[in-house]
PDB file of C-alpha atoms in Angstrom:
ATOM      1  CA  UNK A   1     -18.714 -39.961  95.799  1.00 51.00           C
ATOM      2  CA  UNK A   2     -21.793 -41.590  96.159  1.00 50.00           C
ATOM      3  CA  UNK A   3     -23.835 -42.640  92.508  1.00 50.00           C
ATOM      4  CA  UNK A   4     -26.406 -39.824  93.296  1.00 49.00           C
ATOM      5  CA  UNK A   5     -23.014 -37.253  92.910  1.00 51.00           C
ATOM      6  CA  UNK A   6     -21.563 -39.950  89.859  1.00 49.00           C
ATOM      7  CA  UNK A   7     -24.325 -39.929  87.357  1.00 49.00           C
ATOM      8  CA  UNK A   8     -26.057 -35.566  88.101  1.00 50.00           C
ATOM      9  CA  UNK A   9     -21.389 -35.530  87.668  1.00 51.00           C
ATOM     10  CA  UNK A  10     -22.533 -36.540  83.985  1.00 49.00           C
ATOM     11  CA  UNK A  11     -26.035 -35.384  83.196  1.00 49.00           C
ATOM     12  CA  UNK A  12     -24.043 -31.625  83.764  1.00 51.00           C
ATOM     13  CA  UNK A  13     -20.966 -33.189  82.180  1.00 48.00           C
ATOM     14  CA  UNK A  14     -22.840 -34.508  78.851  1.00 48.00           C
ATOM     15  CA  UNK A  15     -24.963 -31.461  77.858  1.00 50.00           C
ATOM     16  CA  UNK A  16     -21.358 -29.279  77.637  1.00 47.00           C
ATOM     17  CA  UNK A  17     -19.817 -31.953  75.749  1.00 49.00           C
ATOM     18  CA  UNK A  18     -23.365 -31.516  73.256  1.00 51.00           C
ATOM     19  CA  UNK A  19     -22.809 -28.291  73.146  1.00 52.00           C
ATOM     20  CA  UNK A  20     -19.371 -27.924  72.335  1.00 59.00           C
ATOM     21  CA  UNK A  21     -19.567 -30.154  69.723  1.00 67.00           C
ATOM     22  CA  UNK A  22     -22.393 -27.811  67.966  1.00 71.00           C
ATOM     23  CA  UNK A  23     -20.447 -24.448  67.853  1.00 74.00           C
ATOM     24  CA  UNK A  24     -17.337 -26.180  66.740  1.00 75.00           C
ATOM     25  CA  UNK A  25     -19.449 -27.863  63.635  1.00 79.00           C
ATOM     26  CA  UNK A  26     -20.644 -24.661  63.065  1.00 79.00           C
ATOM     27  CA  UNK A  27     -18.123 -22.676  60.706  1.00 78.00           C
ATOM     28  CA  UNK A  28     -17.896 -25.921  58.649  1.00 77.00           C
ATOM     29  CA  UNK A  29     -21.944 -26.115  58.007  1.00 78.00           C
ATOM     30  CA  UNK A  30     -21.979 -22.275  56.641  1.00 76.00           C
ATOM     31  CA  UNK A  31     -18.930 -22.876  54.961  1.00 75.00           C
ATOM     32  CA  UNK A  32     -20.904 -25.706  53.520  1.00 78.00           C
ATOM     33  CA  UNK A  33     -23.186 -24.152  52.537  1.00 78.00           C
ATOM     34  CA  UNK A  34     -21.884 -20.324  51.892  1.00 79.00           C
ATOM     35  CA  UNK A  35     -19.573 -21.482  49.689  1.00 79.00           C
ATOM     36  CA  UNK A  36     -21.698 -22.875  46.994  1.00 80.00           C
ATOM     37  CA  UNK A  37     -23.043 -20.010  46.912  1.00 78.00           C
ATOM     38  CA  UNK A  38     -21.318 -17.983  46.404  1.00 78.00           C
ATOM     39  CA  UNK A  39     -19.857 -19.622  43.507  1.00 79.00           C
ATOM     40  CA  UNK A  40     -22.556 -19.004  41.420  1.00 79.00           C
ATOM     41  CA  UNK A  41     -23.217 -16.026  42.603  1.00 76.00           C
ATOM     42  CA  UNK A  42     -18.832 -15.744  41.519  1.00 76.00           C
ATOM     43  CA  UNK A  43     -19.219 -17.325  38.137  1.00 76.00           C
ATOM     44  CA  UNK A  44     -22.870 -15.694  37.629  1.00 75.00           C
ATOM     45  CA  UNK A  45     -22.497 -12.123  38.971  1.00 76.00           C
ATOM     46  CA  UNK A  46     -18.546 -11.698  38.336  1.00 74.00           C
ATOM     47  CA  UNK A  47     -17.034 -14.419  35.014  1.00 70.00           C
ATOM     48  CA  UNK A  48     -19.682 -15.519  33.031  1.00 70.00           C
ATOM     49  CA  UNK A  49     -20.029 -11.432  31.688  1.00 70.00           C
ATOM     50  CA  UNK A  50     -16.838 -11.378  31.271  1.00 68.00           C
ATOM     51  CA  UNK A  51     -16.157 -14.468  29.166  1.00 69.00           C
ATOM     52  CA  UNK A  52     -19.480 -14.042  27.205  1.00 61.00           C
ATOM     53  CA  UNK A  53     -18.272 -10.565  24.923  1.00 58.00           C
ATOM     54  CA  UNK A  54     -14.917 -12.212  24.843  1.00 51.00           C
ATOM     55  CA  UNK A  55     -17.256 -15.638  23.524  1.00 50.00           C
ATOM     56  CA  UNK A  56     -18.707 -13.492  20.837  1.00 51.00           C
ATOM     57  CA  UNK A  57     -16.820 -10.980  19.942  1.00 50.00           C
ATOM     58  CA  UNK A  58     -14.746 -14.189  18.222  1.00 50.00           C
ATOM     59  CA  UNK A  59     -17.034 -15.419  16.781  1.00 48.00           C
ATOM     60  CA  UNK A  60     -18.695 -12.764  15.180  1.00 48.00           C
ATOM     61  CA  UNK A  61     -14.438 -11.991  13.490  1.00 47.00           C
ATOM     62  CA  UNK A  62     -15.155 -15.718  12.554  1.00 46.00           C
ATOM     63  CA  UNK A  63     -18.443 -15.716  11.144  1.00 43.00           C
ATOM     64  CA  UNK A  64     -17.276 -14.125   7.923  1.00 47.00           C
ATOM     65  CA  UNK A  65     -14.551 -16.237   7.193  1.00 44.00           C
ATOM     66  CA  UNK A  66     -16.622 -18.982   7.371  1.00 44.00           C
ATOM     67  CA  UNK A  67     -19.716 -17.588   5.648  1.00 42.00           C
ATOM     68  CA  UNK A  68     -16.948 -17.301   3.392  1.00 43.00           C
ATOM     69  CA  UNK A  69     -15.567 -20.743   3.538  1.00 41.00           C
ATOM     70  CA  UNK A  70     -19.729 -21.528   2.812  1.00 43.00           C
ATOM     71  CA  UNK A  71     -19.976 -19.562   0.397  1.00 44.00           C
ATOM     72  CA  UNK A  72     -18.251 -21.474  -1.251  1.00 44.00           C
ATOM     73  CA  UNK A  73     -16.187 -21.377  -5.178  1.00 46.00           C
ATOM     74  CA  UNK A  74     -17.578 -17.142  -5.165  1.00 46.00           C
ATOM     75  CA  UNK A  75     -15.307 -16.171  -2.961  1.00 43.00           C
ATOM     76  CA  UNK A  76     -12.712 -18.822  -2.843  1.00 45.00           C
ATOM     77  CA  UNK A  77     -12.622 -17.704  -6.889  1.00 46.00           C
ATOM     78  CA  UNK A  78     -12.399 -13.534  -6.486  1.00 46.00           C
ATOM     79  CA  UNK A  79      -9.859 -14.398  -4.106  1.00 44.00           C
ATOM     80  CA  UNK A  80      -7.841 -15.882  -7.311  1.00 48.00           C
ATOM     81  CA  UNK A  81      -8.809 -13.597  -9.306  1.00 46.00           C
ATOM     82  CA  UNK A  82      -7.064 -10.322  -6.940  1.00 47.00           C
ATOM     83  CA  UNK A  83      -4.533 -13.173  -6.275  1.00 48.00           C
ATOM     84  CA  UNK A  84      -3.972 -13.584  -9.326  1.00 49.00           C
ATOM     85  CA  UNK A  85      -5.266  -9.592 -10.352  1.00 50.00           C
ATOM     86  CA  UNK A  86      -2.364  -8.411  -7.077  1.00 47.00           C
ATOM     87  CA  UNK A  87       0.151 -10.419  -9.397  1.00 44.00           C
ATOM     88  CA  UNK A  88       0.609  -9.160 -12.691  1.00 49.00           C
ATOM     89  CA  UNK A  89       0.001  -5.318 -11.745  1.00 48.00           C
ATOM     90  CA  UNK A  90       3.225  -6.825  -9.378  1.00 46.00           C
ATOM     91  CA  UNK A  91       4.746  -8.283 -12.897  1.00 46.00           C
ATOM     92  CA  UNK A  92       3.620  -4.642 -14.804  1.00 45.00           C
ATOM     93  CA  UNK A  93       5.671  -2.586 -12.339  1.00 44.00           C
ATOM     94  CA  UNK A  94       8.651  -5.274 -12.110  1.00 40.00           C
ATOM     95  CA  UNK A  95       8.575  -5.382 -16.596  1.00 42.00           C
ATOM     96  CA  UNK A  96       8.787  -0.747 -15.835  1.00 42.00           C
ATOM     97  CA  UNK A  97      11.462  -0.582 -13.618  1.00 41.00           C
ATOM     98  CA  UNK A  98      13.436  -3.740 -14.485  1.00 41.00           C
ATOM     99  CA  UNK A  99      13.260  -2.693 -18.197  1.00 45.00           C
ATOM    100  CA  UNK A 100      11.245  -6.341 -18.670  1.00 46.00           C
ATOM    101  CA  UNK A 101       9.261  -7.069 -21.588  1.00 48.00           C
ATOM    102  CA  UNK A 102       6.080  -5.157 -21.956  1.00 57.00           C
ATOM    103  CA  UNK A 103       7.520  -2.024 -19.843  1.00 84.00           C
ATOM    104  CA  UNK A 104       9.180   0.960 -20.347  1.00 90.00           C
ATOM    105  CA  UNK A 105      12.984   1.705 -21.752  1.00 92.00           C
ATOM    106  CA  UNK A 106      13.930   5.497 -22.065  1.00 93.00           C
ATOM    107  CA  UNK A 107      17.810   6.980 -23.160  1.00 92.00           C
ATOM    108  CA  UNK A 108      19.106  10.080 -23.791  1.00 91.00           C
ATOM    109  CA  UNK A 109      19.722  11.725 -26.841  1.00 90.00           C
ATOM    110  CA  UNK A 110      23.731  12.484 -26.738  1.00 87.00           C
ATOM    111  CA  UNK A 111      24.300  16.106 -25.013  1.00 87.00           C
ATOM    112  CA  UNK A 112      22.581  18.533 -24.292  1.00 90.00           C
ATOM    113  CA  UNK A 113      20.414  21.303 -27.478  1.00 90.00           C
ATOM    114  CA  UNK A 114      21.878  24.980 -27.303  1.00 90.00           C
ATOM    115  CA  UNK A 115      20.408  26.482 -30.156  1.00 90.00           C
ATOM    116  CA  UNK A 116      19.598  30.292 -31.012  1.00 89.00           C
ATOM    117  CA  UNK A 117      15.712  32.037 -30.098  1.00 90.00           C
ATOM    118  CA  UNK A 118      14.217  33.342 -32.837  1.00 90.00           C
ATOM    119  CA  UNK A 119      13.642  36.979 -33.093  1.00 88.00           C
ATOM    120  CA  UNK A 120      16.147  37.571 -31.099  1.00 86.00           C
ATOM    121  CA  UNK A 121      18.931  37.924 -33.879  1.00 87.00           C
ATOM    122  CA  UNK A 122      21.138  35.514 -31.189  1.00 82.00           C
ATOM    123  CA  UNK A 123      21.273  37.160 -28.337  1.00 89.00           C
ATOM    124  CA  UNK A 124      18.973  34.740 -26.215  1.00 90.00           C
ATOM    125  CA  UNK A 125      19.837  30.797 -26.586  1.00 90.00           C
ATOM    126  CA  UNK A 126      17.812  28.159 -25.147  1.00 90.00           C
ATOM    127  CA  UNK A 127      19.159  24.238 -23.807  1.00 91.00           C
ATOM    128  CA  UNK A 128      17.468  22.036 -23.005  1.00 91.00           C
ATOM    129  CA  UNK A 129      18.096  17.933 -21.944  1.00 92.00           C
ATOM    130  CA  UNK A 130      16.267  15.716 -23.656  1.00 92.00           C
ATOM    131  CA  UNK A 131      14.861  11.767 -23.031  1.00 93.00           C
ATOM    132  CA  UNK A 132      13.085   9.961 -25.219  1.00 94.00           C
ATOM    133  CA  UNK A 133      10.946   6.919 -23.699  1.00 94.00           C
ATOM    134  CA  UNK A 134      10.045   3.773 -25.699  1.00 93.00           C
ATOM    135  CA  UNK A 135       7.342  -0.327 -25.464  1.00 92.00           C
ATOM    136  CA  UNK A 136      10.556  -0.847 -27.549  1.00 90.00           C
ATOM    137  CA  UNK A 137      13.274  -3.460 -25.994  1.00 91.00           C
ATOM    138  CA  UNK A 138      15.822  -2.334 -28.636  1.00 91.00           C
ATOM    139  CA  UNK A 139      15.324   1.289 -27.373  1.00 91.00           C
ATOM    140  CA  UNK A 140      18.322   3.044 -26.866  1.00 92.00           C
ATOM    141  CA  UNK A 141      20.345   0.594 -29.956  1.00 92.00           C
ATOM    142  CA  UNK A 142      18.191   2.476 -31.916  1.00 92.00           C
ATOM    143  CA  UNK A 143      19.056   6.001 -29.874  1.00 92.00           C
ATOM    144  CA  UNK A 144      22.119   5.611 -30.472  1.00 92.00           C
ATOM    145  CA  UNK A 145      22.336   4.146 -33.631  1.00 92.00           C
ATOM    146  CA  UNK A 146      19.794   7.679 -34.824  1.00 93.00           C
ATOM    147  CA  UNK A 147      21.193   9.907 -32.212  1.00 93.00           C
ATOM    148  CA  UNK A 148      23.172  12.843 -34.845  1.00 92.00           C
ATOM    149  CA  UNK A 149      19.438  12.971 -37.070  1.00 93.00           C
ATOM    150  CA  UNK A 150      17.145  12.994 -33.377  1.00 93.00           C
ATOM    151  CA  UNK A 151      19.564  15.783 -32.385  1.00 92.00           C
ATOM    152  CA  UNK A 152      18.961  17.090 -35.566  1.00 93.00           C
ATOM    153  CA  UNK A 153      15.165  17.475 -35.485  1.00 93.00           C
ATOM    154  CA  UNK A 154      15.035  18.687 -32.200  1.00 91.00           C
ATOM    155  CA  UNK A 155      17.649  21.644 -32.635  1.00 91.00           C
ATOM    156  CA  UNK A 156      15.639  22.042 -36.252  1.00 92.00           C
ATOM    157  CA  UNK A 157      12.769  22.147 -34.134  1.00 92.00           C
ATOM    158  CA  UNK A 158      13.063  24.553 -30.916  1.00 91.00           C
ATOM    159  CA  UNK A 159      15.192  26.945 -32.971  1.00 90.00           C
ATOM    160  CA  UNK A 160      12.081  27.676 -34.688  1.00 91.00           C
ATOM    161  CA  UNK A 161      10.661  28.813 -31.713  1.00 91.00           C
ATOM    162  CA  UNK A 162      10.550  32.992 -30.735  1.00 91.00           C
ATOM    163  CA  UNK A 163       9.788  34.623 -27.003  1.00 90.00           C
ATOM    164  CA  UNK A 164       6.419  34.440 -26.714  1.00 91.00           C
ATOM    165  CA  UNK A 165       6.321  30.718 -27.712  1.00 90.00           C
ATOM    166  CA  UNK A 166       7.856  29.852 -25.070  1.00 88.00           C
ATOM    167  CA  UNK A 167       6.969  32.034 -22.738  1.00 88.00           C
ATOM    168  CA  UNK A 168       3.189  31.140 -23.326  1.00 88.00           C
ATOM    169  CA  UNK A 169       1.166  28.505 -21.210  1.00 90.00           C
ATOM    170  CA  UNK A 170       1.534  24.975 -22.310  1.00 90.00           C
ATOM    171  CA  UNK A 171       5.328  26.492 -24.593  1.00 89.00           C
ATOM    172  CA  UNK A 172       6.768  22.585 -22.615  1.00 90.00           C
ATOM    173  CA  UNK A 173       3.807  20.364 -23.342  1.00 91.00           C
ATOM    174  CA  UNK A 174       3.452  21.505 -27.310  1.00 92.00           C
ATOM    175  CA  UNK A 175       7.063  21.029 -27.126  1.00 91.00           C
ATOM    176  CA  UNK A 176       6.962  17.289 -25.896  1.00 91.00           C
ATOM    177  CA  UNK A 177       4.219  17.343 -28.213  1.00 92.00           C
ATOM    178  CA  UNK A 178       6.391  18.567 -31.916  1.00 92.00           C
ATOM    179  CA  UNK A 179       9.402  16.346 -30.469  1.00 93.00           C
ATOM    180  CA  UNK A 180       7.769  13.408 -30.479  1.00 92.00           C
ATOM    181  CA  UNK A 181       5.650  12.683 -33.855  1.00 93.00           C
ATOM    182  CA  UNK A 182       9.603  14.553 -35.403  1.00 93.00           C
ATOM    183  CA  UNK A 183      11.540  11.938 -34.053  1.00 92.00           C
ATOM    184  CA  UNK A 184       8.866   9.680 -34.931  1.00 92.00           C
ATOM    185  CA  UNK A 185       9.485  10.931 -37.772  1.00 92.00           C
ATOM    186  CA  UNK A 186      12.885   9.719 -38.012  1.00 91.00           C
ATOM    187  CA  UNK A 187      12.593   5.996 -35.699  1.00 90.00           C
ATOM    188  CA  UNK A 188       9.072   5.025 -37.531  1.00 89.00           C
ATOM    189  CA  UNK A 189       5.757   6.120 -36.132  1.00 89.00           C
ATOM    190  CA  UNK A 190       4.121   4.929 -32.537  1.00 89.00           C
ATOM    191  CA  UNK A 191       8.421   4.593 -31.659  1.00 92.00           C
ATOM    192  CA  UNK A 192       9.113   7.250 -28.996  1.00 93.00           C
ATOM    193  CA  UNK A 193       5.230   7.121 -26.918  1.00 92.00           C
ATOM    194  CA  UNK A 194       6.875  10.408 -24.120  1.00 92.00           C
ATOM    195  CA  UNK A 195       8.916  12.507 -23.366  1.00 92.00           C
ATOM    196  CA  UNK A 196      10.377  13.907 -20.818  1.00 93.00           C
ATOM    197  CA  UNK A 197      12.776  18.023 -20.677  1.00 90.00           C
ATOM    198  CA  UNK A 198      14.605  17.025 -18.036  1.00 89.00           C
ATOM    199  CA  UNK A 199      16.692  20.634 -18.346  1.00 90.00           C
ATOM    200  CA  UNK A 200      14.519  24.200 -20.087  1.00 87.00           C
ATOM    201  CA  UNK A 201      16.029  26.601 -19.665  1.00 88.00           C
ATOM    202  CA  UNK A 202      16.102  30.466 -22.001  1.00 88.00           C
ATOM    203  CA  UNK A 203      19.097  32.717 -21.253  1.00 85.00           C
TER     204      UNK A 203
END
């Protein structure tokens, strides 16, 4: 092969090599240009809209807490006051249920009260069971001590009732009030605060 032919072959091979090198670099160049653009687009239009509402919700939820903390003693004082009130109420309920100081104490009259209804010539009778309520801590002992007297005054009150007295509206409330009054004549003024008629039947 002559020198001219070798130069011509080299010249024709050079453009072919250059063209092949550009084609090989084209995907790399496109990746370098397009990837940042895609990353920017995804961040701005997809990720940020999802992150921003979640972030603002978090700050809105936290804002009142910070606000309360900044308002200082007032918010803290209210929290403490409400906590103390809740504790007092809880304590009162616990005391009432457990019969501790400040709670209600209940005591039953021994046995049921059975009396003839007034004006029935002994053909009708009234059967009642009574539970007394007081704030005194020695109330159960007091009721046991005066049980006979309490039953006597209760039976006297109930036996004075006629059928119309027992059947009229609000009769049980009237009888409760009268029984509280007579019980307090035996035990002392204001000792019995309320009573329950756990059984009340006319037969």
